């Protein structure tokens, strides 16, 4: 896609998409939204950048490699699932903790939110890595063993 | 509503299988997408469709009252969509690789190396 | 109480740690080996726990069945966990020296552990949807593993494999949807309770057929086996070995689980279907193998033929038959992986798997020849190796049912298996080398200890299973008892919640 208009609007549009993805992620516990959908919106932002300015530029914009995002995400989700085990409950039991935050009042923080954040990063990582590999796929050698 | 959606699911399955039987890479993946989505629709349909009744407990009450949508099939379908999305995206990279290395979209012409 | 989580958690954590230490190959090898070896240990621990305390259940997130995610381990699950852990460890060691050849990005070991996670999860899943999810975890890892080499042949093999598995997953999902629409639950124990009381309707039978087809595709049963022979030989040795040992067997396990626990009302319809599926799977598999001249292809066809033996157990559905089939499952996983590892070793040392080009191994590499003989004779069913007893129990079960035809077919297929194994032995080991190998049998490369060690250990395990067949069969019988009387399983899962 080689349109001047798109290339110029993308750097302004994509940050908005990312903010929206985080909003979708955070409202997800009791309302439509959540880690997976938020992650897909964020991945869509990156895909948009990819289409407008090419894979290399998108990679530079992301700064972290998709694989690392994926690892970080799965690890976060795993830790949130393991936390109740240390509290003596079966895995994946939800633990909640209320934190006083100035201006906002009581903010409930719990393992489900941590899990959702993990899912968010895992989804962004997986989607973008597939996206990039679509562009870069190449065979090692043409002839197979058989 | 269910009979209508049952017919839609049937059409989706039929179209998907028809597309898969064509000897063409891009039609193959379109057929697979249709089939996997038809299966998702079938879960929703067979679990029963409810309109405008989210399974939310009203303020001041302890349990759900009246008719409400069953949340479980929605959770199942969401999971199935996620998995299907991942697998199909990966399959797309495979197909693209096959196309790039064989310069053909015809399944029959994709070198017989593996049979 | 959280013991049951370990078979899933250990591979997941290992895979993540491996991704963290991608740069340091030495560390990655150590982490992978530790992770792989802890799996059989945990499997045996679960087996002993099941032996002492009965069926183990854990409800994830403190949601009681049938509402939450439940992990269940009975004898069958625990046996499968132990054997698959053993095989996984053997393959992890076998691949130690060549993980970089398999994948330049160093993702082979993480994927191997992800595959093991999916396999273990399928054995432990207590509800149908989790079974689906674990299946998919296993399949996605296997898709990536199969296409790792990125050669054209591998690419084409994986396209067929992925497309067929996608179709089978869609069929599985369709079955799930119909089942949920009928019963409003997907917990296996709850399903068993609910379906015990409904008189069998057409909808239930058709739903069961969906599951039968979906699992038969994964298990490579008779009309649906055609994806297997092109897919497995295309993969490099360690990957083909882990696939041959585990993937189809998870399908067989799922068939066993669903058709003994959930769909056990309609035996009049399913018994004949399973019966003919078993016979045709055995026969087509073994006949396909006769025509091949490539070690890996011969072995791939034999996987199909042996899946048939396991289905016999389900088709006859007596206690002895099920126990025999479970014994066969255990024996087959060990022996088949061993043979594929051997094929890999032959390919590594001789450069090819084509029997026409091989030769002179008996002189050139006697150790390998001995190590081939044990699993090959075991596969063909020569006493006192494990394969003899597994066939013996199945044939006795069919004779007890007064079924001479089945017994005859099982014996005949055994003879053909022996022919194929003899062919490999004659061509690769006994005959003089071909071409340049003829003059210099020393051209066969020596193999590393990490390659020969797992093969030797698995060969010893085969012999041990053969000599202590009584003990292993005792466990198989206990597992079969639990399958025949699903009430134990239901009580363990549902506790007081049975409706």
XYZ file of C-alpha atoms in Angstrom:
760
model
C 0.000 0.000 0.000
C 1.740 3.081 -1.145
C -0.606 5.901 -0.331
C 0.886 9.100 0.982
C -2.207 9.834 3.021
C -2.104 6.554 4.914
C 1.615 6.728 5.499
C 1.249 10.112 7.074
C -1.821 9.418 9.210
C -0.617 6.129 10.645
C 1.816 7.590 13.228
C -1.063 9.686 14.582
C -3.694 6.990 14.465
C -1.839 4.005 15.895
C -1.157 5.488 19.358
C -4.898 6.110 19.687
C -5.586 2.508 18.800
C -3.097 1.374 21.422
C -4.696 3.547 24.116
C -8.066 2.170 23.132
C -6.733 -1.359 23.361
C -5.593 -0.706 26.929
C -9.003 0.750 27.771
C -10.666 -2.366 26.369
C -8.255 -4.527 28.362
C -9.025 -2.815 31.668
C -12.803 -2.669 31.377
C -12.870 -6.345 30.506
C -13.585 -7.891 33.888
C -17.255 -7.031 34.179
C -18.028 -5.568 30.767
C -17.396 -6.589 27.169
C -13.679 -6.434 26.519
C -10.674 -8.122 28.052
C -7.178 -9.264 27.301
C -7.816 -11.096 24.064
C -9.881 -8.409 22.376
C -7.610 -5.655 23.637
C -4.625 -7.585 22.367
C -6.229 -7.972 18.949
C -6.886 -4.222 18.745
C -3.262 -3.526 19.638
C -2.124 -6.080 17.070
C -4.401 -4.408 14.528
C -2.612 -1.128 15.200
C 0.709 -2.805 14.481
C -0.723 -4.489 11.388
C -1.924 -1.106 10.189
C 1.555 0.308 10.621
C 2.917 -2.730 8.823
C 0.690 -2.183 5.797
C 1.436 1.518 5.624
C 5.158 1.559 6.204
C 6.481 -1.958 5.857
C 7.560 -4.696 8.253
C 10.959 -3.240 9.061
C 9.502 0.065 10.122
C 6.834 -1.649 12.196
C 9.502 -3.672 13.980
C 11.432 -0.512 14.773
C 8.254 1.100 16.059
C 7.501 -1.892 18.319
C 11.008 -1.851 19.815
C 10.517 -5.310 21.437
C 10.461 -8.497 19.414
C 7.085 -10.284 19.197
C 8.614 -13.424 20.673
C 9.659 -11.547 23.800
C 6.180 -10.048 24.124
C 4.772 -13.544 23.861
C 7.123 -14.920 26.528
C 6.393 -12.006 28.846
C 2.667 -12.429 28.374
C 2.559 -16.180 28.984
C 4.855 -15.805 32.000
C 2.628 -13.101 33.500
C -0.486 -15.209 33.021
C 1.302 -18.243 34.448
C 2.456 -16.324 37.531
C -1.053 -15.020 38.135
C -2.326 -18.589 37.954
C 0.371 -19.911 40.274
C -0.029 -17.187 42.922
C -3.012 -18.844 44.673
C -0.957 -22.014 45.019
C 1.347 -20.180 47.407
C -1.685 -19.015 49.345
C -2.705 -22.645 49.760
C -5.582 -22.654 47.267
C -5.967 -24.582 44.002
C -4.508 -23.038 40.884
C -6.301 -20.179 39.139
C -8.341 -19.249 42.226
C -8.957 -15.501 42.098
C -7.236 -13.446 44.782
C -8.328 -9.849 45.289
C -6.606 -7.046 47.107
C -7.950 -3.541 47.550
C -5.413 -0.751 47.176
C -5.947 2.850 48.254
C -5.064 5.135 45.391
C -5.221 8.898 45.840
C -7.959 10.588 43.789
C -9.424 7.300 42.534
C -10.466 5.791 45.846
C -10.310 2.052 46.438
C -8.921 0.192 43.460
C -9.443 -3.561 43.438
C -6.358 -5.363 42.173
C -6.431 -9.082 41.672
C -4.946 -12.018 39.865
C -7.636 -11.980 37.106
C -6.397 -8.565 35.982
C -2.825 -9.810 35.951
C -3.995 -12.806 33.929
C -5.740 -10.546 31.434
C -2.641 -8.407 31.038
C -0.678 -11.569 30.354
C -3.204 -12.656 27.736
C -3.011 -9.182 26.185
C 0.730 -9.381 25.631
C 0.603 -13.009 24.506
C -2.023 -12.176 21.892
C -0.084 -9.167 20.633
C 3.059 -11.280 20.469
C 1.519 -14.223 18.639
C -0.451 -12.127 16.173
C 2.425 -9.866 15.224
C 4.898 -12.719 14.937
C 2.557 -14.500 12.515
C 2.071 -11.233 10.663
C 5.792 -10.681 10.316
C 6.491 -14.266 9.318
C 3.880 -13.991 6.559
C 6.015 -11.260 5.081
C 9.358 -12.944 5.628
C 8.640 -16.598 5.010
C 11.376 -18.333 3.090
C 12.522 -21.901 2.708
C 15.899 -23.008 3.942
C 16.502 -25.094 0.899
C 14.287 -26.068 -1.958
C 14.791 -29.795 -2.047
C 13.374 -31.991 0.647
C 14.871 -35.164 2.071
C 12.624 -37.564 0.192
C -34.577 -18.194 15.438
C -32.851 -21.568 15.804
C -34.179 -23.198 12.603
C -32.949 -20.239 10.577
C -29.482 -20.447 12.069
C -29.457 -24.209 11.653
C -29.946 -23.683 7.933
C -27.209 -21.030 7.912
C -24.816 -23.427 9.652
C -25.686 -26.094 7.103
C -24.993 -23.746 4.225
C -21.686 -22.725 5.784
C -20.621 -26.347 6.196
C -21.668 -27.140 2.633
C -19.878 -24.159 1.166
C -16.795 -24.889 3.244
C -16.596 -28.499 2.130
C -17.209 -27.500 -1.482
C -14.373 -24.981 -1.322
C -12.049 -27.507 0.285
C -12.647 -29.970 -2.491
C -11.409 -27.503 -5.102
C -7.762 -27.990 -5.924
C -6.664 -24.554 -4.956
C -4.662 -23.347 -1.982
C -6.568 -20.155 -1.303
C -9.913 -21.900 -1.671
C -8.693 -24.582 0.707
C -8.070 -22.070 3.484
C -11.327 -20.226 2.785
C -13.136 -23.540 3.110
C -11.385 -24.295 6.386
C -12.287 -20.874 7.760
C -15.928 -21.429 6.826
C -16.006 -24.879 8.397
C -14.416 -23.832 11.654
C -16.747 -20.859 11.939
C -19.719 -23.035 11.092
C -18.768 -25.256 14.024
C -18.653 -22.202 16.279
C -22.057 -21.044 15.079
C -23.402 -24.519 15.683
C -22.308 -24.396 19.314
C -24.126 -21.090 19.784
C -27.237 -22.287 17.988
C -27.554 -25.674 19.607
C -27.039 -24.176 23.058
C -30.090 -21.991 22.449
C -30.324 -18.362 21.389
C -31.571 -15.670 23.738
C -31.983 -12.030 22.813
C -31.305 -9.038 25.039
C -30.826 -11.063 28.195
C -27.232 -10.829 29.383
C -26.407 -13.128 32.298
C -25.828 -10.213 34.663
C -27.147 -10.228 38.214
C -29.328 -7.149 38.649
C -28.374 -4.631 41.329
C -29.653 -5.587 44.754
C -30.315 -9.244 43.904
C -28.422 -12.369 44.839
C -29.093 -14.639 41.859
C -30.102 -14.442 38.239
C -33.817 -14.182 37.633
C -35.996 -14.662 34.585
C -34.586 -15.812 31.286
C -30.951 -15.092 30.590
C -28.402 -16.100 28.005
C -26.262 -19.111 28.882
C -22.736 -17.712 29.294
C -20.932 -21.037 28.933
C -21.317 -21.565 25.161
C -20.132 -18.009 24.648
C -16.998 -18.764 26.628
C -16.526 -22.004 24.685
C -16.971 -20.264 21.360
C -14.566 -17.494 22.333
C -11.927 -20.088 23.162
C -12.635 -21.985 19.963
C -12.384 -18.780 17.926
C -9.046 -17.921 19.517
C -7.667 -21.380 18.777
C -9.088 -21.403 15.267
C -7.654 -17.967 14.611
C -4.184 -19.055 15.711
C -4.185 -22.256 13.697
C -5.600 -20.670 10.564
C -3.093 -17.826 10.716
C -0.292 -20.358 10.965
C -1.796 -22.385 8.138
C -1.789 -19.235 6.024
C 1.969 -18.862 6.478
C 2.386 -22.497 5.437
C 0.279 -21.974 2.322
C 2.200 -18.871 1.442
C 5.443 -20.764 1.815
C 4.143 -23.526 -0.427
C 3.046 -20.973 -2.995
C 6.354 -19.148 -2.925
C 8.424 -22.275 -3.317
C 6.271 -23.952 -5.968
C 4.899 -20.964 -7.836
C 1.553 -22.673 -8.131
C -1.747 -22.525 -6.324
C -2.871 -25.873 -7.653
C -2.737 -28.538 -4.977
C -2.009 -31.235 -7.527
C 1.027 -29.481 -8.891
C 2.677 -28.931 -5.527
C 5.447 -31.464 -6.113
C 4.770 -35.044 -5.092
C 7.666 -35.135 -2.668
C 5.651 -36.020 0.364
C 3.330 -38.768 -0.732
C -3.512 -31.937 46.136
C -1.874 -29.855 43.464
C 0.095 -32.860 42.219
C -2.154 -33.228 39.186
C -1.204 -29.778 37.948
C 2.450 -30.739 37.664
C 2.329 -32.783 34.405
C 0.963 -29.678 32.703
C 2.880 -27.044 34.614
C 6.342 -28.592 34.390
C 6.465 -28.586 30.560
C 4.943 -25.093 30.436
C 7.495 -23.654 32.849
C 10.299 -25.565 31.118
C 9.233 -24.210 27.737
C 9.154 -20.653 29.078
C 12.550 -20.996 30.783
C 13.936 -22.413 27.536
C 12.722 -19.363 25.657
C 14.464 -17.183 28.234
C 17.792 -18.949 27.843
C 17.813 -19.156 24.063
C 21.219 -17.499 23.892
C 22.889 -19.992 26.200
C 22.707 -23.386 24.523
C 24.366 -25.326 27.343
C 21.891 -23.985 29.903
C 18.979 -24.706 27.565
C 20.074 -28.333 27.238
C 20.277 -28.719 31.001
C 16.868 -27.104 31.592
C 15.224 -29.207 28.894
C 16.694 -32.443 30.228
C 15.662 -31.697 33.810
C 12.150 -30.779 32.676
C 11.842 -33.906 30.549
C 13.098 -36.258 33.245
C 10.798 -34.896 35.912
C 7.759 -35.886 33.820
C 8.069 -39.689 34.169
C 8.849 -39.180 37.855
C 5.669 -37.163 38.351
C 3.741 -39.704 36.282
C 4.877 -42.561 38.506
C 4.091 -40.479 41.602
C 0.546 -39.941 40.335
C 0.271 -43.650 39.510
C 1.298 -44.596 43.049
C -1.104 -42.011 44.479
C -3.935 -43.440 42.368
C -2.952 -46.918 43.522
C -3.101 -45.919 47.173
C -5.970 -43.466 47.315
C -8.100 -44.125 44.242
C -8.930 -41.677 41.481
C -7.344 -38.264 41.937
C -9.338 -35.122 41.185
C -8.523 -31.430 41.349
C -10.967 -28.597 40.756
C -9.221 -25.573 39.295
C -9.993 -22.214 40.823
C -12.039 -23.883 43.588
C -15.069 -24.246 41.294
C -16.662 -27.606 42.029
C -17.583 -30.014 39.219
C -19.533 -29.768 36.967
C -19.011 -26.001 36.881
C -15.262 -25.583 36.924
C -12.277 -26.973 35.109
C -11.518 -30.399 36.495
C -8.391 -32.470 36.200
C -8.831 -36.187 36.795
C -6.316 -38.999 36.968
C -7.403 -42.621 37.052
C -5.254 -45.652 36.328
C -5.412 -45.182 32.559
C -4.390 -41.516 32.741
C -1.623 -42.204 35.225
C -0.232 -45.097 33.153
C -0.271 -42.969 30.019
C 1.370 -40.048 31.842
C 4.211 -42.262 33.050
C 4.876 -43.931 29.703
C 4.608 -40.714 27.700
C 6.901 -38.988 30.173
C 9.450 -41.748 29.681
C 9.244 -41.472 25.910
C 9.440 -37.683 26.062
C 12.581 -37.882 28.171
C 14.160 -40.354 25.732
C 13.460 -38.065 22.780
C 14.694 -35.000 24.671
C 18.016 -36.757 25.250
C 18.156 -38.044 21.667
C 17.744 -34.522 20.314
C 20.339 -32.938 22.609
C 23.068 -32.724 20.000
C 20.956 -31.710 17.046
C 18.430 -29.183 18.270
C 20.272 -26.493 16.331
C 19.996 -28.471 13.085
C 16.287 -28.795 13.643
C 15.603 -25.146 14.217
C 17.968 -22.266 13.799
C 15.951 -20.070 16.116
C 16.415 -22.620 18.908
C 12.702 -23.228 19.327
C 12.817 -27.019 19.047
C 13.000 -27.754 22.753
C 10.339 -25.225 23.787
C 8.001 -26.725 21.178
C 8.784 -30.261 22.333
C 7.797 -29.315 25.864
C 4.680 -27.524 24.645
C 3.734 -30.737 22.826
C 4.258 -32.740 26.010
C 2.102 -30.230 27.876
C -0.733 -30.743 25.407
C -0.402 -34.530 25.570
C -0.359 -34.612 29.369
C -3.237 -32.159 29.537
C -5.357 -34.374 27.266
C -4.763 -37.333 29.571
C -5.833 -35.331 32.611
C -8.749 -33.354 31.162
C -11.963 -33.942 33.047
C -14.309 -32.307 30.594
C -14.777 -32.493 26.861
C -13.979 -28.888 26.119
C -10.692 -29.029 27.990
C -9.902 -32.139 26.045
C -10.428 -30.055 22.905
C -8.204 -27.256 24.169
C -5.381 -29.625 25.144
C -5.724 -31.389 21.794
C -5.236 -28.045 20.114
C -2.212 -27.174 22.261
C -0.691 -30.477 21.224
C -1.653 -30.040 17.570
C -0.395 -26.463 17.251
C 2.988 -27.497 18.654
C 3.034 -30.456 16.309
C 2.182 -28.242 13.311
C 5.125 -25.982 14.054
C 7.412 -28.934 14.799
C 6.499 -30.667 11.552
C 7.254 -27.595 9.447
C 10.386 -26.614 11.385
C 12.854 -27.775 8.777
C 11.129 -25.649 6.141
C 12.022 -27.996 3.328
C 9.510 -28.305 0.544
C 8.603 -31.892 1.427
C 7.981 -30.944 5.041
C 5.901 -27.982 3.957
C 3.645 -30.108 1.749
C 3.361 -32.791 4.425
C 2.369 -30.212 7.003
C -0.240 -28.667 4.704
C -1.999 -32.006 4.423
C -1.577 -32.689 8.114
C -2.798 -29.267 9.257
C -5.769 -29.212 6.881
C -6.973 -32.621 7.980
C -6.512 -31.853 11.641
C -8.417 -28.592 11.235
C -11.310 -30.530 9.740
C -11.144 -33.039 12.570
C -11.144 -30.208 15.131
C -14.188 -28.686 13.453
C -15.952 -32.061 13.637
C -14.955 -32.367 17.283
C -16.391 -28.888 17.955
C -19.604 -29.771 16.150
C -19.944 -32.814 18.371
C -19.299 -30.645 21.409
C -21.993 -28.199 20.345
C -24.594 -30.919 19.822
C -23.675 -32.582 23.086
C -23.951 -29.317 24.985
C -27.268 -28.546 23.345
C -28.561 -31.930 24.445
C -27.268 -32.093 27.994
C -26.212 -28.611 29.069
C -22.918 -29.829 30.435
C -19.527 -30.859 29.137
C -18.002 -32.339 32.256
C -17.332 -35.985 31.411
C -18.601 -37.387 34.696
C -21.690 -35.176 34.613
C -22.323 -36.216 31.004
C -22.088 -39.851 32.010
C -24.664 -39.289 34.747
C -27.024 -37.401 32.472
C -26.810 -39.818 29.574
C -27.227 -42.917 31.733
C -30.871 -42.060 32.190
C -31.846 -40.874 28.723
C -32.982 -43.593 26.409
C -30.712 -43.474 23.421
C -32.046 -41.077 20.837
C -30.985 -40.474 17.290
C -29.394 -37.168 18.224
C -27.194 -38.808 20.822
C -25.996 -41.469 18.401
C -25.202 -38.910 15.725
C -23.310 -36.836 18.287
C -21.321 -39.887 19.266
C -20.547 -40.457 15.595
C -19.098 -36.948 15.348
C -16.752 -37.774 18.210
C -15.943 -41.145 16.691
C -14.920 -39.527 13.398
C -12.973 -36.699 15.050
C -10.974 -39.022 17.289
C -10.499 -41.584 14.534
C -8.877 -38.944 12.365
C -6.484 -38.091 15.205
C -5.866 -41.768 15.963
C -5.434 -42.649 12.246
C -8.123 -45.350 12.183
C -9.214 -47.089 9.029
C -10.941 -44.720 6.663
C -9.056 -41.716 8.049
C -5.457 -42.909 8.222
C -4.223 -41.422 4.952
C -2.672 -38.290 6.475
C -0.189 -40.262 8.547
C 2.154 -41.998 6.072
C 3.073 -38.812 4.194
C 3.389 -36.683 7.326
C 5.616 -38.633 9.689
C 8.473 -39.642 7.375
C 8.870 -36.024 6.281
C 9.786 -34.978 9.802
C 13.339 -35.238 11.171
C 14.052 -38.254 13.406
C 13.370 -36.895 16.915
C 10.175 -35.180 15.780
C 8.947 -38.269 13.936
C 9.743 -40.330 17.049
C 7.758 -38.165 19.437
C 4.864 -37.952 16.954
C 4.773 -41.700 16.415
C 4.849 -42.373 20.134
C 2.330 -39.856 21.360
C 0.022 -38.118 18.877
C -2.120 -40.959 17.577
C -2.158 -42.510 21.019
C -3.847 -39.421 22.438
C -6.600 -40.016 19.884
C -6.862 -43.644 21.023
C -6.989 -42.494 24.629
C -9.815 -40.076 23.781
C -11.730 -42.884 22.062
C -11.279 -45.094 25.123
C -12.355 -42.349 27.486
C -15.451 -41.178 25.625
C -16.736 -44.550 24.483
C -16.403 -46.232 27.859
C -17.532 -43.327 30.022
C -19.984 -41.250 28.029
C -21.291 -43.082 24.985
C -21.672 -46.510 26.515
C -25.418 -46.889 25.899
C -25.510 -47.555 22.197
C -23.252 -50.587 22.030
C -25.456 -52.236 19.398
C -24.533 -49.541 16.882
C -20.972 -48.756 17.800
C -19.594 -52.192 18.571
C -19.849 -53.421 14.934
C -18.471 -50.123 13.623
C -15.501 -50.278 15.957
C -15.063 -53.989 15.216
C -14.717 -53.491 11.473
C -12.702 -50.339 11.930
C -10.244 -52.295 14.058
C -9.879 -55.125 11.541
C -9.609 -52.876 8.499
C -7.141 -50.574 10.257
C -4.934 -53.529 11.124
C -5.037 -55.027 7.669
C -4.630 -51.876 5.562
C -1.814 -50.641 7.762
C 0.187 -53.808 7.538
C -0.432 -54.262 3.814
C 0.638 -50.670 3.189
C 3.881 -51.378 4.989
C 4.733 -54.369 2.818
C 5.008 -52.220 -0.298
C 7.372 -49.647 1.184
C 11.143 -49.573 0.944
C 11.851 -46.732 3.346
C 12.317 -47.486 7.036
C 10.334 -44.517 8.271
C 7.480 -45.200 5.860
C 7.307 -48.869 6.850
C 7.175 -47.860 10.490
C 4.510 -45.232 9.789
C 2.236 -47.839 8.217
C 2.832 -50.093 11.179
C 1.578 -47.370 13.507
C -1.749 -47.575 11.679
C -1.875 -51.333 11.844
C -1.219 -51.270 15.573
C -3.836 -48.637 16.250
C -6.154 -51.358 14.938
C -5.048 -53.741 17.682
C -5.879 -51.130 20.302
C -9.337 -50.549 18.837
C -9.978 -54.314 19.158
C -10.021 -53.790 22.899
C -12.649 -51.096 22.597
C -14.680 -53.123 20.089
C -14.868 -56.208 22.287
C -15.273 -54.097 25.431
C -14.754 -56.948 27.872
C -12.478 -56.416 30.829
C -9.767 -58.666 29.426
C -9.919 -57.004 26.013
C -9.654 -53.506 27.458
C -6.794 -54.554 29.709
C -5.056 -56.099 26.716
C -5.556 -52.935 24.697
C -4.151 -50.777 27.503
C -1.172 -53.120 27.776
C -0.775 -52.793 24.013
C -0.894 -49.009 24.297
C 1.918 -48.969 26.867
C 4.017 -51.430 24.877
C 3.382 -49.689 21.574
C 4.366 -46.205 22.765
C 7.722 -47.461 24.011
C 8.505 -49.729 21.067
C 7.358 -47.410 18.300
C 9.302 -44.442 19.610
C 12.290 -46.708 19.966
C 12.043 -47.873 16.340
C 11.708 -44.332 15.040
C 14.720 -43.280 17.099
C 16.582 -46.210 15.526
C 15.519 -45.113 12.074
C 16.933 -41.708 12.994
C 20.165 -43.287 14.179
C 20.454 -45.247 10.922
C 19.791 -42.105 8.924
C 22.418 -40.244 10.896
C 25.101 -42.863 10.580
C 24.353 -44.088 7.060
C 22.956 -40.900 5.522
C 19.671 -42.386 4.276
C 16.577 -44.309 5.281
C 16.153 -45.977 1.910
C 16.540 -49.717 2.351
C 17.910 -50.152 -1.179
C 20.874 -47.954 -0.369
C 21.527 -49.283 3.104
C 23.374 -52.401 4.106
C 26.217 -53.892 6.050
C 25.062 -52.635 9.397
C 25.442 -55.987 11.109
C 29.130 -55.969 10.395
C 29.610 -52.243 10.536
C 27.647 -51.487 13.671
C 26.715 -54.639 15.646
C 25.546 -52.642 18.655
C 22.878 -50.919 16.592
C 21.858 -54.263 15.110
C 21.240 -55.759 18.544
C 19.335 -52.683 19.633
C 17.163 -52.932 16.518
C 16.361 -56.586 17.064
C 14.774 -56.070 20.467
C 12.041 -53.565 19.533
C 11.527 -55.100 16.078
C 10.900 -58.587 17.452
C 8.797 -57.069 20.185
C 6.678 -55.273 17.595
C 6.201 -58.517 15.704
C 5.210 -60.298 18.909
C 8.020 -62.742 19.666
C 8.095 -64.046 23.253
C 9.260 -63.087 25.824
C 9.176 -59.457 24.706
C 6.355 -57.065 25.510
C 4.680 -57.320 22.099
C 4.020 -61.041 22.554
C 2.013 -60.537 25.724
C 0.045 -57.597 24.384
C -1.052 -59.655 21.372
C -1.624 -62.704 23.562
C -4.067 -60.872 25.827
C -6.003 -59.408 22.918
C -6.239 -62.723 21.090
C -7.294 -64.505 24.272
C -9.958 -61.844 24.784
C -11.336 -62.395 21.287
C -11.276 -66.186 21.732
C -13.144 -65.815 25.006
C -15.778 -63.941 23.060
C -15.922 -66.893 20.688
C -14.579 -64.686 17.915
C -12.272 -66.852 15.825
C -12.196 -64.398 12.934
C -10.789 -61.554 14.992
C -8.203 -63.816 16.579
C -7.163 -65.098 13.166
C -6.848 -61.602 11.750
C -4.766 -60.461 14.703
C -2.426 -63.414 14.227
C -2.174 -62.929 10.472
C -1.359 -59.249 10.875
C 1.303 -60.274 13.378
C 2.904 -62.490 10.736
C 2.936 -59.632 8.228
C 4.499 -57.376 10.842
C 7.239 -59.934 11.242
C 7.754 -59.905 7.454
C 8.232 -56.133 7.427
C 10.622 -56.224 10.346
C 12.570 -59.025 8.673
C 12.739 -56.910 5.546
C 14.358 -54.032 7.430
C 16.697 -56.493 9.146
C 17.701 -58.210 5.897
C 18.144 -55.050 3.895
C 19.756 -52.716 6.380
C 21.672 -55.069 8.634
C 22.218 -58.457 7.070
C 22.897 -57.876 3.395
C 26.274 -56.649 2.307
C 26.662 -52.947 1.763
C 25.595 -51.441 -1.529
C 27.773 -49.237 -3.655
C 30.560 -47.650 -1.749
C 29.360 -49.157 1.506
C 30.179 -52.591 0.116
C 33.888 -52.118 0.149
C 34.062 -49.940 3.219
C 31.483 -50.860 5.840
C 33.478 -48.639 8.182
C 31.916 -45.716 6.379
C 29.039 -45.982 8.808
C 29.514 -43.132 11.223
C 29.855 -43.817 14.948
C 27.033 -42.350 16.952
C 27.132 -40.166 19.982
C 26.187 -41.562 23.390
C 23.204 -39.199 23.528
C 21.836 -41.005 20.462
C 22.461 -44.615 21.461
C 21.624 -44.206 25.142
C 17.873 -43.451 24.778
C 17.528 -46.281 22.251
C 19.245 -48.713 24.591
C 17.163 -47.603 27.578
C 13.885 -47.953 25.667
C 15.001 -51.413 24.443
C 15.676 -52.419 28.042
C 12.236 -51.105 29.029
C 10.682 -53.322 26.340
C 12.465 -56.351 27.738
C 11.479 -55.417 31.276
C 7.828 -55.027 30.305
C 8.062 -58.461 28.693
C 9.593 -60.152 31.721
C 7.361 -58.451 34.259
C 4.279 -58.699 32.070
C 2.294 -59.901 35.064
C 2.832 -56.691 37.004
C 2.165 -54.401 34.073
C -0.901 -56.417 33.145
C -2.117 -56.116 36.711
C -2.107 -52.334 36.334
C -3.730 -52.578 32.917
C -6.441 -54.752 34.467
C -7.045 -52.207 37.214
C -7.335 -49.494 34.559
C -9.752 -51.634 32.559
C -11.846 -52.235 35.681
C -12.226 -48.495 36.103
C -13.181 -48.122 32.457
C -15.777 -50.900 32.631
C -17.380 -49.503 35.769
C -17.528 -45.743 35.202
C -19.370 -45.212 38.473
C -16.014 -44.978 40.300
C -14.934 -42.161 38.027
C -18.262 -40.360 38.384
C -18.219 -40.601 42.173
C -14.652 -39.352 42.377
C -15.331 -36.305 40.187
C -18.808 -35.324 41.259
C -18.435 -36.012 44.964
C -21.796 -35.163 46.454
C -22.890 -33.047 43.507
C -24.334 -35.825 41.354
C -27.692 -34.752 40.092
